[in-house]
Amino acid sequence: MDDISFYRSCLIACGEMWEEAQIHPFVKGLAAGTLTREQIRTYLIQDGLYLQNYVQVCRTLANRATHPADKRLFNESAQLSEEAEVGMQTKIFKALGLRWEPQDPGPATQAYIHQEREASHHIFPLVALAAATPCTVLYAEVGKRLASWPEAATADHPFRLWLDLYADPSVQEMAAQWIECLDRWASRADVPEQHEAKKEFAASIRCEMAFWEQAWVS
């Protein structure tokens, strides 16, 4: 893989999308605390629906993994989604007095769920891992970046719980473990598998941006 890591090659395969994701209007609205009640409500409900699938994707990866540390990472990631992320969403709903109404998955949510679910059963294990990696590493990257934005630093920020969760050192460490795992699996994969995995990584970033856009225009 020449002199760059496989993870870095995945970012390159994303082109401008990786950086564009960091400054999407939805992300800026989160940082500034200016998202409307409907925008944050739609996002939280749809994210809850998405996370139900992501938990299953992580558990599928755990079942496919052969290394005990990798199995543990994927199971811990599933637990983070089930407990910390869903718990954070519940607390924000309560704190902001938002109205919870059952929703069907929106088009972007459906597309993201389908993309990751199909990839999790791909014949190439690296493809399954690459499709699931952006959810963790992108949110950790956004959390880390927003932590340095002055507008995100106010103590009474309406989305403080979201900002603190994804900037938390434990989430940053988990993202680093996903990246290490991705690079290690890629080192044992042949070129066609690596190529397909990079395509799936980029597809997940594209789905994530569409997911944020779905909430932004709500």
Short mmCIF file of C-alpha atoms in Angstrom, two decimals:
data_model
loop_
_atom_site.label_atom_id
_atom_site.label_comp_id
_atom_site.label_asym_id
_atom_site.label_seq_id
_atom_site.Cartn_x
_atom_site.Cartn_y
_atom_site.Cartn_z
CA MET A 1 0.00 0.00 0.00
CA ASP A 2 2.93 2.28 -0.80
CA ASP A 3 3.90 4.53 2.10
CA ILE A 4 0.46 5.56 3.36
CA SER A 5 -1.86 3.69 5.66
CA PHE A 6 -4.95 2.01 4.30
CA TYR A 7 -7.10 4.34 6.43
CA ARG A 8 -5.43 7.33 4.83
CA SER A 9 -6.07 5.82 1.39
CA CYS A 10 -9.76 5.53 2.34
CA LEU A 11 -9.85 9.24 3.16
CA ILE A 12 -8.20 9.99 -0.17
CA ALA A 13 -10.85 7.87 -1.90
CA CYS A 14 -13.49 10.12 -0.34
CA GLY A 15 -12.10 13.11 -2.20
CA GLU A 16 -13.49 16.37 -0.86
CA MET A 17 -16.33 14.63 1.00
CA TRP A 18 -14.25 13.95 4.11
CA GLU A 19 -13.51 17.64 4.73
CA GLU A 20 -16.95 18.73 3.54
CA ALA A 21 -18.48 16.51 6.19
CA GLN A 22 -16.63 18.42 8.91
CA ILE A 23 -18.23 21.71 7.86
CA HIS A 24 -21.67 20.57 6.76
CA PRO A 25 -24.31 23.17 7.75
CA PHE A 26 -25.82 20.65 10.15
CA VAL A 27 -22.46 20.26 11.89
CA LYS A 28 -22.04 24.03 12.06
CA GLY A 29 -25.54 24.30 13.51
CA LEU A 30 -24.64 21.77 16.17
CA ALA A 31 -21.52 23.71 17.09
CA ALA A 32 -23.32 27.05 17.22
CA GLY A 33 -26.37 25.64 18.98
CA THR A 34 -28.59 27.18 16.31
CA LEU A 35 -30.35 24.09 14.96
CA THR A 36 -34.12 24.46 15.15
CA ARG A 37 -36.13 22.24 17.43
CA GLU A 38 -37.44 20.37 14.40
CA GLN A 39 -33.96 19.83 12.98
CA ILE A 40 -32.55 18.36 16.19
CA ARG A 41 -35.72 16.37 16.84
CA THR A 42 -35.65 14.83 13.36
CA TYR A 43 -31.96 14.07 13.68
CA LEU A 44 -32.28 12.39 17.08
CA ILE A 45 -35.25 10.25 16.09
CA GLN A 46 -33.68 9.19 12.80
CA ASP A 47 -30.34 8.56 14.46
CA GLY A 48 -32.06 6.32 16.97
CA LEU A 49 -33.48 4.28 14.10
CA TYR A 50 -30.08 4.14 12.42
CA LEU A 51 -28.33 3.03 15.62
CA GLN A 52 -30.61 0.02 15.97
CA ASN A 53 -29.09 -1.25 12.73
CA TYR A 54 -25.55 -0.16 13.57
CA VAL A 55 -25.66 -2.23 16.75
CA GLN A 56 -26.44 -5.29 14.65
CA VAL A 57 -23.70 -4.40 12.17
CA CYS A 58 -21.15 -4.22 14.99
CA ARG A 59 -22.30 -7.56 16.35
CA THR A 60 -22.04 -9.10 12.90
CA LEU A 61 -18.46 -7.83 12.70
CA ALA A 62 -17.77 -9.30 16.15
CA ASN A 63 -18.99 -12.66 14.94
CA ARG A 64 -16.78 -12.46 11.84
CA ALA A 65 -13.67 -11.31 13.70
CA THR A 66 -11.03 -13.90 14.56
CA HIS A 67 -8.95 -11.80 16.97
CA PRO A 68 -10.31 -11.52 20.56
CA ALA A 69 -9.41 -7.82 20.75
CA ASP A 70 -11.37 -7.12 17.57
CA LYS A 71 -14.39 -9.02 18.87
CA ARG A 72 -14.21 -6.96 22.04
CA LEU A 73 -13.93 -3.69 20.10
CA PHE A 74 -17.01 -4.38 18.01
CA ASN A 75 -19.06 -5.56 20.98
CA GLU A 76 -18.02 -2.48 22.96
CA SER A 77 -18.99 -0.30 20.01
CA ALA A 78 -22.42 -1.92 19.95
CA GLN A 79 -22.74 -1.26 23.67
CA LEU A 80 -21.71 2.38 23.22
CA SER A 81 -24.48 2.85 20.66
CA GLU A 82 -27.09 1.08 22.77
CA GLU A 83 -26.25 2.83 26.02
CA ALA A 84 -24.22 6.03 25.69
CA GLU A 85 -25.57 7.31 22.38
CA VAL A 86 -29.22 6.39 22.89
CA GLY A 87 -28.96 7.60 26.49
CA MET A 88 -27.58 10.94 25.29
CA GLN A 89 -30.45 11.28 22.84
CA THR A 90 -33.03 10.62 25.55
CA LYS A 91 -31.46 13.22 27.82
CA ILE A 92 -31.42 15.88 25.10
CA PHE A 93 -35.06 15.19 24.30
CA LYS A 94 -35.96 15.67 27.97
CA ALA A 95 -33.74 18.72 28.47
CA LEU A 96 -35.18 20.54 25.44
CA GLY A 97 -38.76 19.44 26.06
CA LEU A 98 -39.00 17.90 22.61
CA ARG A 99 -42.01 15.89 21.52
CA TRP A 100 -41.28 12.28 20.63
CA GLU A 101 -43.35 10.88 17.80
CA PRO A 102 -42.72 7.54 16.07
CA GLN A 103 -41.26 8.01 12.60
CA ASP A 104 -40.45 5.69 9.75
CA PRO A 105 -36.84 5.79 8.59
CA GLY A 106 -36.36 8.70 6.19
CA PRO A 107 -34.88 8.12 2.71
CA ALA A 108 -31.32 8.89 3.85
CA THR A 109 -31.72 6.71 6.93
CA GLN A 110 -33.04 3.84 4.84
CA ALA A 111 -30.17 4.17 2.38
CA TYR A 112 -27.55 4.23 5.14
CA ILE A 113 -29.07 1.23 6.93
CA HIS A 114 -29.26 -0.75 3.70
CA GLN A 115 -25.71 0.11 2.67
CA GLU A 116 -24.13 -0.96 5.97
CA ARG A 117 -26.33 -4.02 6.43
CA GLU A 118 -25.51 -5.36 2.97
CA ALA A 119 -21.81 -4.64 3.40
CA SER A 120 -21.68 -6.38 6.79
CA HIS A 121 -22.33 -9.69 5.01
CA HIS A 122 -19.96 -9.07 2.10
CA ILE A 123 -17.75 -11.99 1.18
CA PHE A 124 -14.70 -9.80 1.86
CA PRO A 125 -14.39 -9.08 5.62
CA LEU A 126 -12.43 -5.89 4.97
CA VAL A 127 -15.37 -4.51 2.98
CA ALA A 128 -17.70 -5.16 5.93
CA LEU A 129 -15.30 -3.38 8.28
CA ALA A 130 -14.66 -0.44 5.94
CA ALA A 131 -18.38 0.26 5.55
CA ALA A 132 -18.92 0.39 9.32
CA THR A 133 -15.80 2.38 10.22
CA PRO A 134 -16.94 5.90 9.15
CA CYS A 135 -19.78 6.00 11.70
CA THR A 136 -17.28 5.84 14.55
CA VAL A 137 -14.32 7.71 13.13
CA LEU A 138 -16.28 10.55 11.50
CA TYR A 139 -18.23 11.33 14.66
CA ALA A 140 -15.05 11.19 16.72
CA GLU A 141 -13.32 13.54 14.28
CA VAL A 142 -16.25 15.96 14.31
CA GLY A 143 -16.39 15.79 18.11
CA LYS A 144 -12.68 16.55 18.36
CA ARG A 145 -12.87 19.47 15.93
CA LEU A 146 -15.97 21.02 17.44
CA ALA A 147 -14.34 20.94 20.88
CA SER A 148 -11.94 23.63 19.61
CA TRP A 149 -14.66 25.88 18.17
CA PRO A 150 -15.37 28.90 20.45
CA GLU A 151 -19.10 28.76 19.72
CA ALA A 152 -19.25 25.20 21.02
CA ALA A 153 -17.56 26.04 24.33
CA THR A 154 -20.39 27.71 26.24
CA ALA A 155 -21.42 25.90 29.40
CA ASP A 156 -25.13 26.34 28.67
CA HIS A 157 -24.88 25.04 25.10
CA PRO A 158 -28.19 23.32 24.19
CA PHE A 159 -26.38 20.37 22.63
CA ARG A 160 -23.66 20.08 25.28
CA LEU A 161 -24.38 16.38 25.84
CA TRP A 162 -23.82 15.60 22.14
CA LEU A 163 -20.64 17.66 21.94
CA ASP A 164 -19.17 16.15 25.11
CA LEU A 165 -19.92 12.56 24.14
CA TYR A 166 -18.12 12.61 20.80
CA ALA A 167 -15.19 14.63 22.11
CA ASP A 168 -14.79 12.25 25.07
CA PRO A 169 -11.38 10.53 25.26
CA SER A 170 -13.03 7.11 25.37
CA VAL A 171 -14.74 7.76 22.02
CA GLN A 172 -11.51 9.12 20.56
CA GLU A 173 -9.68 6.00 21.71
CA MET A 174 -12.37 3.74 20.26
CA ALA A 175 -12.03 5.52 16.90
CA ALA A 176 -8.27 5.00 17.01
CA GLN A 177 -8.84 1.28 17.62
CA TRP A 178 -11.18 1.06 14.61
CA ILE A 179 -8.51 2.71 12.45
CA GLU A 180 -5.83 0.33 13.72
CA CYS A 181 -8.11 -2.62 13.07
CA LEU A 182 -8.91 -1.37 9.56
CA ASP A 183 -5.22 -1.01 8.70
CA ARG A 184 -4.41 -4.44 10.12
CA TRP A 185 -7.18 -6.22 8.23
CA ALA A 186 -6.16 -4.40 5.05
CA SER A 187 -2.58 -5.62 5.41
CA ARG A 188 -3.84 -9.17 4.93
CA ALA A 189 -6.18 -8.35 2.02
CA ASP A 190 -5.40 -8.44 -1.67
CA VAL A 191 -5.77 -5.48 -4.02
CA PRO A 192 -9.33 -6.23 -5.24
CA GLU A 193 -10.57 -6.50 -1.65
CA GLN A 194 -8.84 -3.25 -0.70
CA HIS A 195 -10.31 -1.51 -3.72
CA GLU A 196 -13.83 -2.63 -2.88
CA ALA A 197 -13.35 -1.66 0.77
CA LYS A 198 -12.30 1.88 -0.14
CA LYS A 199 -15.42 2.25 -2.26
CA GLU A 200 -17.60 1.16 0.67
CA PHE A 201 -15.84 3.52 3.07
CA ALA A 202 -16.55 6.43 0.73
CA ALA A 203 -20.14 5.26 0.28
CA SER A 204 -20.67 5.40 4.04
CA ILE A 205 -19.30 8.93 4.22
CA ARG A 206 -21.68 9.89 1.42
CA CYS A 207 -24.57 8.30 3.35
CA GLU A 208 -23.60 10.16 6.52
CA MET A 209 -23.64 13.50 4.73
CA ALA A 210 -27.06 12.70 3.24
CA PHE A 211 -28.22 11.74 6.72
CA TRP A 212 -27.17 15.12 8.11
CA GLU A 213 -28.71 16.90 5.14
CA GLN A 214 -31.99 15.09 5.81
CA ALA A 215 -32.15 16.63 9.28
CA TRP A 216 -30.86 20.01 8.07
CA VAL A 217 -33.70 20.50 5.57
CA SER A 218 -36.43 19.22 7.92
#
